[in-house]
Short mmCIF file of C-alpha atoms in Angstrom, two decimals:
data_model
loop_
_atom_site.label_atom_id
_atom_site.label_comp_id
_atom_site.label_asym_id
_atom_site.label_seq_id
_atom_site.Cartn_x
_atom_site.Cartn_y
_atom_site.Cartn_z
CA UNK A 13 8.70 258.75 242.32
CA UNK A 14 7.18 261.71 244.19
CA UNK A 15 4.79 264.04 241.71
CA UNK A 16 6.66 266.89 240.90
CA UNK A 17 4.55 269.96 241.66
CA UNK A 18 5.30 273.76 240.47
CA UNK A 19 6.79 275.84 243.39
CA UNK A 20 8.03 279.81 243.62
CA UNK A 21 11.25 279.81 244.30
CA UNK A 22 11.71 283.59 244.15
CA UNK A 23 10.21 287.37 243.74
CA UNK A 24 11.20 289.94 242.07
CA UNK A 25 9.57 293.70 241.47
CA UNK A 26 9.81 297.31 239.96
CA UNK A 27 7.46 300.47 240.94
CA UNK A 28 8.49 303.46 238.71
CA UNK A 29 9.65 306.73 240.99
CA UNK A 30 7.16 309.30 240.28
CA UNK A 31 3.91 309.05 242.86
CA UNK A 32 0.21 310.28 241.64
CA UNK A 33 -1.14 311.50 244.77
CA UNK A 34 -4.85 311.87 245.26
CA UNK A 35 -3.95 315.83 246.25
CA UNK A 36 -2.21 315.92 242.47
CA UNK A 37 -5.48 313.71 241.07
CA UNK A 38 -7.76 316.96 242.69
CA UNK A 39 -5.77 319.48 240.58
CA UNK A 40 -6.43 317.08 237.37
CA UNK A 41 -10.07 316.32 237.94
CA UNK A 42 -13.08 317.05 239.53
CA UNK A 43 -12.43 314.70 242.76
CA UNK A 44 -10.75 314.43 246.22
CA UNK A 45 -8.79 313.06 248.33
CA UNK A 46 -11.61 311.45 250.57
CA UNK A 47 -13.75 310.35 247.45
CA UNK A 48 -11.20 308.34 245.80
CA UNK A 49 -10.16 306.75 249.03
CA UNK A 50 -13.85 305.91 251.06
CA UNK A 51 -14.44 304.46 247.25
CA UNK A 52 -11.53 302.46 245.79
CA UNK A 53 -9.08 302.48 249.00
CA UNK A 54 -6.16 304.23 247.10
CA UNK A 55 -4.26 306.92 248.12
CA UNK A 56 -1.61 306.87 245.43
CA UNK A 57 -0.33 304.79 242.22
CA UNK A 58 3.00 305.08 240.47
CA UNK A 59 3.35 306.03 236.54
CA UNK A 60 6.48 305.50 234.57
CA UNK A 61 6.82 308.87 232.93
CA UNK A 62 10.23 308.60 230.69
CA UNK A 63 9.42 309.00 227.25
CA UNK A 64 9.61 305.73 224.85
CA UNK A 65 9.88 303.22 227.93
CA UNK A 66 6.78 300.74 228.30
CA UNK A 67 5.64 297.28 229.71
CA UNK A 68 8.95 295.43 228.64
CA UNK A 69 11.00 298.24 230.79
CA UNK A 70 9.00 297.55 233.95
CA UNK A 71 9.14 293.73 233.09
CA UNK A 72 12.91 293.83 232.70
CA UNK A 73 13.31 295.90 236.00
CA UNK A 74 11.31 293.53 237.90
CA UNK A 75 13.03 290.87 236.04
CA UNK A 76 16.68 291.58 236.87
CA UNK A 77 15.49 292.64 241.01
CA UNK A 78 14.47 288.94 241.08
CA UNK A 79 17.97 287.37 239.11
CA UNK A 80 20.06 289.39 241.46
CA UNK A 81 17.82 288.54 244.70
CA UNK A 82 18.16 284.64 243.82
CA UNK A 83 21.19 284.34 241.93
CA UNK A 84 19.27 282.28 239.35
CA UNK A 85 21.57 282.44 235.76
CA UNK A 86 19.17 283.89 233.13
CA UNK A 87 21.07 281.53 231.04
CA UNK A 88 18.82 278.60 232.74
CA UNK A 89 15.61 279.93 231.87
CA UNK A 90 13.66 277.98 229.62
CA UNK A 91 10.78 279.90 229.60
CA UNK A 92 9.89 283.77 230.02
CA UNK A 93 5.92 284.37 229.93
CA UNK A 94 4.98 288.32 230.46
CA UNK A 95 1.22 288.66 231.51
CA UNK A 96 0.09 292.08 230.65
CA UNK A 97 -2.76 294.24 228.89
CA UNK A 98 -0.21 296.58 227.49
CA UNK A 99 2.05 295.37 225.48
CA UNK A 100 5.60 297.63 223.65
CA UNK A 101 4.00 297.11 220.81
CA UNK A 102 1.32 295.34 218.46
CA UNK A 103 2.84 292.33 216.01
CA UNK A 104 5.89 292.66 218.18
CA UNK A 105 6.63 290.00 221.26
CA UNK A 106 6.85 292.29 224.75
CA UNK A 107 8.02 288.76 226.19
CA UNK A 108 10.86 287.97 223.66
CA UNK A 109 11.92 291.44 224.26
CA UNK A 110 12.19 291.30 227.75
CA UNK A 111 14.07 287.78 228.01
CA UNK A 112 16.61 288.86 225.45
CA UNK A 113 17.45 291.99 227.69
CA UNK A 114 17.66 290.03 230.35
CA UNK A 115 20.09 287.54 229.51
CA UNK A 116 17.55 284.55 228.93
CA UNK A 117 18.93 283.94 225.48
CA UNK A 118 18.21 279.90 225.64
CA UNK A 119 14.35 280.86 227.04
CA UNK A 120 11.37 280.49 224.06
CA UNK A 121 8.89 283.43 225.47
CA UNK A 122 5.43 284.75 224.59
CA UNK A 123 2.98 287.06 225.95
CA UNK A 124 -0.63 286.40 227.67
CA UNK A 125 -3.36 288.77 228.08
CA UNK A 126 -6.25 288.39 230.22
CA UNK A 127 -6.81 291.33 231.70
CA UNK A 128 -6.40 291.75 235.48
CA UNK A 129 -6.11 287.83 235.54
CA UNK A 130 -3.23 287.64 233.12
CA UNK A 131 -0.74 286.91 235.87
CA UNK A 132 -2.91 284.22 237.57
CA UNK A 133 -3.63 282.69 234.30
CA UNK A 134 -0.18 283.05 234.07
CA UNK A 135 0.88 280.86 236.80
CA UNK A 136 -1.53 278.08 235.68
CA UNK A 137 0.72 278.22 232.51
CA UNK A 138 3.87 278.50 233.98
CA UNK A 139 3.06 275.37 236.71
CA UNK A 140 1.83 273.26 233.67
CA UNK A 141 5.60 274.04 231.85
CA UNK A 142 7.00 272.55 235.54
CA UNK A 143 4.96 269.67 235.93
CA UNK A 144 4.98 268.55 232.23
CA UNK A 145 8.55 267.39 233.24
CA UNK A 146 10.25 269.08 230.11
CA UNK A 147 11.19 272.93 231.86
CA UNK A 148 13.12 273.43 235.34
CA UNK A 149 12.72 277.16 234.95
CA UNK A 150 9.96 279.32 234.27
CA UNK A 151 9.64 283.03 234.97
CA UNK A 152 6.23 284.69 235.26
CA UNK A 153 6.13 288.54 234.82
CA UNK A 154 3.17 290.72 235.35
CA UNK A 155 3.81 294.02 233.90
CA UNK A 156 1.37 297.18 232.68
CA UNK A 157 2.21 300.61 232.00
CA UNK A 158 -1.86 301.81 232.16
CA UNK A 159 -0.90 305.26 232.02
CA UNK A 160 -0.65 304.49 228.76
CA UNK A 161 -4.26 303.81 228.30
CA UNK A 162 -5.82 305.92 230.93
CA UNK A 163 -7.53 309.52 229.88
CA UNK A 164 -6.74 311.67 232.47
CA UNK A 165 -9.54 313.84 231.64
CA UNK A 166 -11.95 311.16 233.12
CA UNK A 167 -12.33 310.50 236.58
CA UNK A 168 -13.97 307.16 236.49
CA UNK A 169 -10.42 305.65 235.32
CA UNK A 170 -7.34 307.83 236.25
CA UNK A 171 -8.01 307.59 239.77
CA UNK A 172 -7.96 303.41 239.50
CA UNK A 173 -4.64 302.60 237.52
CA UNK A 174 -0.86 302.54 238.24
CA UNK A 175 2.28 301.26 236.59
CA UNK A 176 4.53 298.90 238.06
CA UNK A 177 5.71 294.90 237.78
CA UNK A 178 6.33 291.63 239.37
CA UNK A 179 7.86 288.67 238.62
CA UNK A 180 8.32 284.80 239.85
CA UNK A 181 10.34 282.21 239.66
CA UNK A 182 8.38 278.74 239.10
CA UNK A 183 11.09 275.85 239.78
CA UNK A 184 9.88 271.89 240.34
CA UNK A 185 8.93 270.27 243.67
CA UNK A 186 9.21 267.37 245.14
CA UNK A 187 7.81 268.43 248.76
CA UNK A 188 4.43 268.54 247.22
CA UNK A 189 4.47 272.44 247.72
CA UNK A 190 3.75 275.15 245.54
CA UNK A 191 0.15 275.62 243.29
CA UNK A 192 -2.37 272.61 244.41
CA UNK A 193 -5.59 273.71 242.88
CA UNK A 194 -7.31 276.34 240.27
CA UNK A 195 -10.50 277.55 239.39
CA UNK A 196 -10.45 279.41 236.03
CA UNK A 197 -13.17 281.04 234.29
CA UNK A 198 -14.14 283.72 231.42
CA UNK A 199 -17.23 285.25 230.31
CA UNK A 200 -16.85 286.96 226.94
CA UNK A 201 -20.31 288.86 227.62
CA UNK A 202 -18.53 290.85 229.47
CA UNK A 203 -16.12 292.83 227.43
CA UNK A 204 -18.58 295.56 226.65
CA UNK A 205 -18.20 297.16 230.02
CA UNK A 206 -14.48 297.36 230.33
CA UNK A 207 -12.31 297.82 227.51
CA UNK A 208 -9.81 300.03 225.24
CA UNK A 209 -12.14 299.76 222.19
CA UNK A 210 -9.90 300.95 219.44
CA UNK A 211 -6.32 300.35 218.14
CA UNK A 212 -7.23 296.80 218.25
CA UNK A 213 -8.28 294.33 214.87
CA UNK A 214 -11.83 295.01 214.99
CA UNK A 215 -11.62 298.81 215.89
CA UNK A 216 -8.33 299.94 213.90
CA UNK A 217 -7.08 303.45 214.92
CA UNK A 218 -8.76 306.62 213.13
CA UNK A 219 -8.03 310.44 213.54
CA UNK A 220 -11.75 310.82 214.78
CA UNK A 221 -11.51 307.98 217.01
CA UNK A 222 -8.57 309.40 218.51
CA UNK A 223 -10.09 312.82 218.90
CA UNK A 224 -12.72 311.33 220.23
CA UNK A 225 -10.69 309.35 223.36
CA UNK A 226 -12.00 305.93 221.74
CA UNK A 227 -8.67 304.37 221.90
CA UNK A 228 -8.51 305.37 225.90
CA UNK A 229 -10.20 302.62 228.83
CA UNK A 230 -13.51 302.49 229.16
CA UNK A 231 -15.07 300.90 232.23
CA UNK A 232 -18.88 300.79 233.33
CA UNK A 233 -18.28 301.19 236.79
CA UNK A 234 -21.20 299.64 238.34
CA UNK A 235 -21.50 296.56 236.14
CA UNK A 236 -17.50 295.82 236.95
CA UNK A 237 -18.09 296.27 240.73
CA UNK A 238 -21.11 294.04 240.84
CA UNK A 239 -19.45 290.96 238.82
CA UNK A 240 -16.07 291.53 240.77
CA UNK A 241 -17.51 290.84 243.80
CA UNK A 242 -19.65 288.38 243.08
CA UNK A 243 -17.02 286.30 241.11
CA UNK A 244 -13.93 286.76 242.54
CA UNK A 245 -15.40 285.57 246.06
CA UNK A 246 -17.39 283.05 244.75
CA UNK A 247 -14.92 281.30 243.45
CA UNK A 248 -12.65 281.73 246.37
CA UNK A 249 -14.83 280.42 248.48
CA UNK A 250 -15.54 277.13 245.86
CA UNK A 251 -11.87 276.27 245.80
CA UNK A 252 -11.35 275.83 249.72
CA UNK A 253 -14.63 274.16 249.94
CA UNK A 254 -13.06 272.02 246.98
CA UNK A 255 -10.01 271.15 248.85
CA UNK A 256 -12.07 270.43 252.33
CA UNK A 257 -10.46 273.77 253.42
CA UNK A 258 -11.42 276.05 256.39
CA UNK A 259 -10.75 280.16 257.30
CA UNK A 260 -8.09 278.41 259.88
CA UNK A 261 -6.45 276.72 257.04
CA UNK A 262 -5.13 279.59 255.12
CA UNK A 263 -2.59 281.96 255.83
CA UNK A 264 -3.28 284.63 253.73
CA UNK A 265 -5.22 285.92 250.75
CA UNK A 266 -3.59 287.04 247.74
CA UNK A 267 -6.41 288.78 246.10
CA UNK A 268 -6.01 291.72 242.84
CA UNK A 269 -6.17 294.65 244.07
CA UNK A 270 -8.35 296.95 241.75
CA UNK A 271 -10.64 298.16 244.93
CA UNK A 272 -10.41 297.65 248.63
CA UNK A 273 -14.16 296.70 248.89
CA UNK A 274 -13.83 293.89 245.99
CA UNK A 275 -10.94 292.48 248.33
CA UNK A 276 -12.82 293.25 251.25
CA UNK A 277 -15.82 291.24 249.81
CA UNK A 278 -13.82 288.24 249.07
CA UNK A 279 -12.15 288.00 252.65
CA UNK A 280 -15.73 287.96 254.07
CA UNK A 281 -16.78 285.52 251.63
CA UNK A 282 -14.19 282.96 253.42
CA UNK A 283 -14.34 284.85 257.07
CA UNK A 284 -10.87 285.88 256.72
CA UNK A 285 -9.74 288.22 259.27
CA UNK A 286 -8.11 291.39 257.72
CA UNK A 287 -4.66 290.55 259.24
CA UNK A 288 -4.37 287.52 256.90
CA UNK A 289 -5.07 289.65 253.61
CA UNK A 290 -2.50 291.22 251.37
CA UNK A 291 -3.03 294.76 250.53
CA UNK A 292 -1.10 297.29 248.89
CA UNK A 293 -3.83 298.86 246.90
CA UNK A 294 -3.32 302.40 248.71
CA UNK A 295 0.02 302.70 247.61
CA UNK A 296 0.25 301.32 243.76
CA UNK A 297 -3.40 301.66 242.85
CA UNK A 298 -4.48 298.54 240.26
CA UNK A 299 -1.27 297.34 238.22
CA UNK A 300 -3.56 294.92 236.22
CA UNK A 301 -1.14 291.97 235.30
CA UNK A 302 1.21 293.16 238.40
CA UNK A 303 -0.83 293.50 241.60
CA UNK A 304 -0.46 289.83 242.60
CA UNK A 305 3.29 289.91 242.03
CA UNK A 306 3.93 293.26 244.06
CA UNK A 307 1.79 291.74 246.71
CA UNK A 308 4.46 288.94 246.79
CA UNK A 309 6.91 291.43 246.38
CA UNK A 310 5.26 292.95 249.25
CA UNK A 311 4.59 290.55 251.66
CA UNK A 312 7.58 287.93 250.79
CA UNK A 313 9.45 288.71 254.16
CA UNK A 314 6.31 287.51 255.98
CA UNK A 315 5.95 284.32 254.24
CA UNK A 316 6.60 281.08 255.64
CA UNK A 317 7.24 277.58 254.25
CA UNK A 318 4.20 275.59 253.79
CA UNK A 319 1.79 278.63 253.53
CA UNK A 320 -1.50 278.42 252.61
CA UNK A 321 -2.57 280.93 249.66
CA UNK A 322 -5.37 281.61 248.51
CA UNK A 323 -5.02 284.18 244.96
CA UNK A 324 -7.91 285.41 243.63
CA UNK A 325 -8.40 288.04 240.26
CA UNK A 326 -10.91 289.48 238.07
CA UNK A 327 -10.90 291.09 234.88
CA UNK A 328 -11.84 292.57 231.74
CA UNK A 329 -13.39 289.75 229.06
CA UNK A 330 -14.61 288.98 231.51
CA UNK A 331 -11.93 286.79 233.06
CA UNK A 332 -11.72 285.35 236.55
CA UNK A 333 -10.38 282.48 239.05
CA UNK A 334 -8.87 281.24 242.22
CA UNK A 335 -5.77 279.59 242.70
CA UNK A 336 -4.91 277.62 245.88
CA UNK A 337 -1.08 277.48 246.69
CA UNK A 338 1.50 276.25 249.13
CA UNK A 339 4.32 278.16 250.00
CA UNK A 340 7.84 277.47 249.19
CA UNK A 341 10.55 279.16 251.28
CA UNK A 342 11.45 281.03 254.04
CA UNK A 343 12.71 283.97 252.78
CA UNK A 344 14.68 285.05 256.09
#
């Protein structure tokens, strides 16, 4: 018997309607249009606005684009993971939410945080379900609604985040396609320079921390940037040497998109010319848990059978990793 390896068999995603500009960020805060962009690469982000709608809305949206794109029965899902940083709700399950909505009323579901490496985490999980034998399918969600956590007052933050999700199908393999290889790492020194400090366990919520923005991100800009880069191409550049792998070799980097010059880093890193790197950061800003999603979302038309991937992410923690994977399909 062949090994059975963990393939995506299908993409799904959902970008809310209503587009913060970089001209509607200048009216907000003290920045501009050329500022944001020469520094991050983004020229707009999406933010779900209706009132009462969070993570699990996105997730479901993103959810149902993929069941209707595949025909996949929601019925035959055994598992639903959601990767995000923002969940409905605190006690309550985002992910059991979500697969119940969806129709995935045989699935078990949970959720996984990780920051902006939830979703590659993620499909570490979700190809261990596969290859353990026991699960057929598996769908992977990376949702966030960070307008939810995002001060608008500061300009460090609200020009970095969007909303928006993505979602895969993992199904078995027996071509030996799909993930081959992963590099997974955390650092929990690390969680002092980017975080959302209170409504958690340790911090609970206050009237003067509110007032005070405490329960809003905080990032330390410069000690982010400076482990992003280092990490996220470092260990892009470990797993192909790992796997005897060359620039030639791979057809495209998948890499999160929280700032062009982090992804721009890693592709140098591996002397990957910028036609073989995903980017969509100018349009959706960072979605956390969904920028490697959307990028499939993105970029699925383009993808060919047997494709090379390199995905890379780094995030709050801190958390970080690589993932080498073979595409499964042609989707034309």
């Amino acid at each position: 018997m062949s090994k059975i390896t963990a393939a995506i068999t299908g993409v799904g995603g959902y970008l809310p309607e209503y587009v913060l500009s970089n001209q509607i960020l200048e009216t907000m805060v003290d920045t501009n249009d050329e500022w944001i962009t020469t520094r991050t690469g983004i020229k707009e982000r999406r933010i779900l606005k209706e009132e009462g709608k969070g993570s699990s809305f996105l997730a479901i949206k993103a959810a149902e684009d993929l069941i209707n794109k595949t025909g996949v029965d929601p019925k035959d899902i055994d598992l639903v993971i959601v990767s995000t940083a923002t969940p409905d709700m605190k006690a309550a399950s985002t992910a059991a939410y979500t697969a119940t909505q969806i129709g995935a009323v045989n699935a078990f579901s949970y959720d996984l945080e990780a920051a902006c490496s939830s979703f590659l985490f993620g499909m570490s999980t979700a190809a261990a379900y596969i290859e353990s034998g026991r699960y057929k399918k598996v769908l992977l969600i990376g949702a966030d609604k960070n307008s939810s956590m995002i001060n608008y007052k500061d300009r460090a933050t609200c020009i970095i985040f969007g909303d928006g999700a993505g979602a895969v199908l993992f199904e078995p393999n027996d071509e030996g396609l799909g993930l081959q290889d992963e590099l997974l790492r955390s650092n929990g020194e690390g969680r002092e320079f980017l975080h959302a400090q209170y409504g958690g366990s340790s911090y609970p919520m206050t009237q003067e921390a509110f007032d005070e923005d405490k329960h809003f991100v905080f990032q330390d800009g410069k000690t982010v940037f400076k482990n992003a880069v280092f990490n996220m191409a470092d260990v892009a550049e470990r797993i192909l040497k790992r796997n005897n792998l060359t620039n030639n070799d791979i057809a495209w980097l998948a890499a999160h998109q929280a700032n062009k010059r982090i992804i721009d880093a890693t592709a140098n890193r591996i002397n990957l010319e910028d036609e073989k790197v995903m980017m969509n950061i100018q349009k959706y800003g960072n979605t956390t848990s969904a920028t490697l999603p959307l990028l499939l979302y993105d970029y699925e038309s383009q993808l060919k059978k047997g494709d090379n991937i390199i995905f890379a992410a780094f995030g709050g923690g801190f958390t970080w990793g690589s993932i080498y994977f073979k595409w499964a399909y042609n989707s034309n």
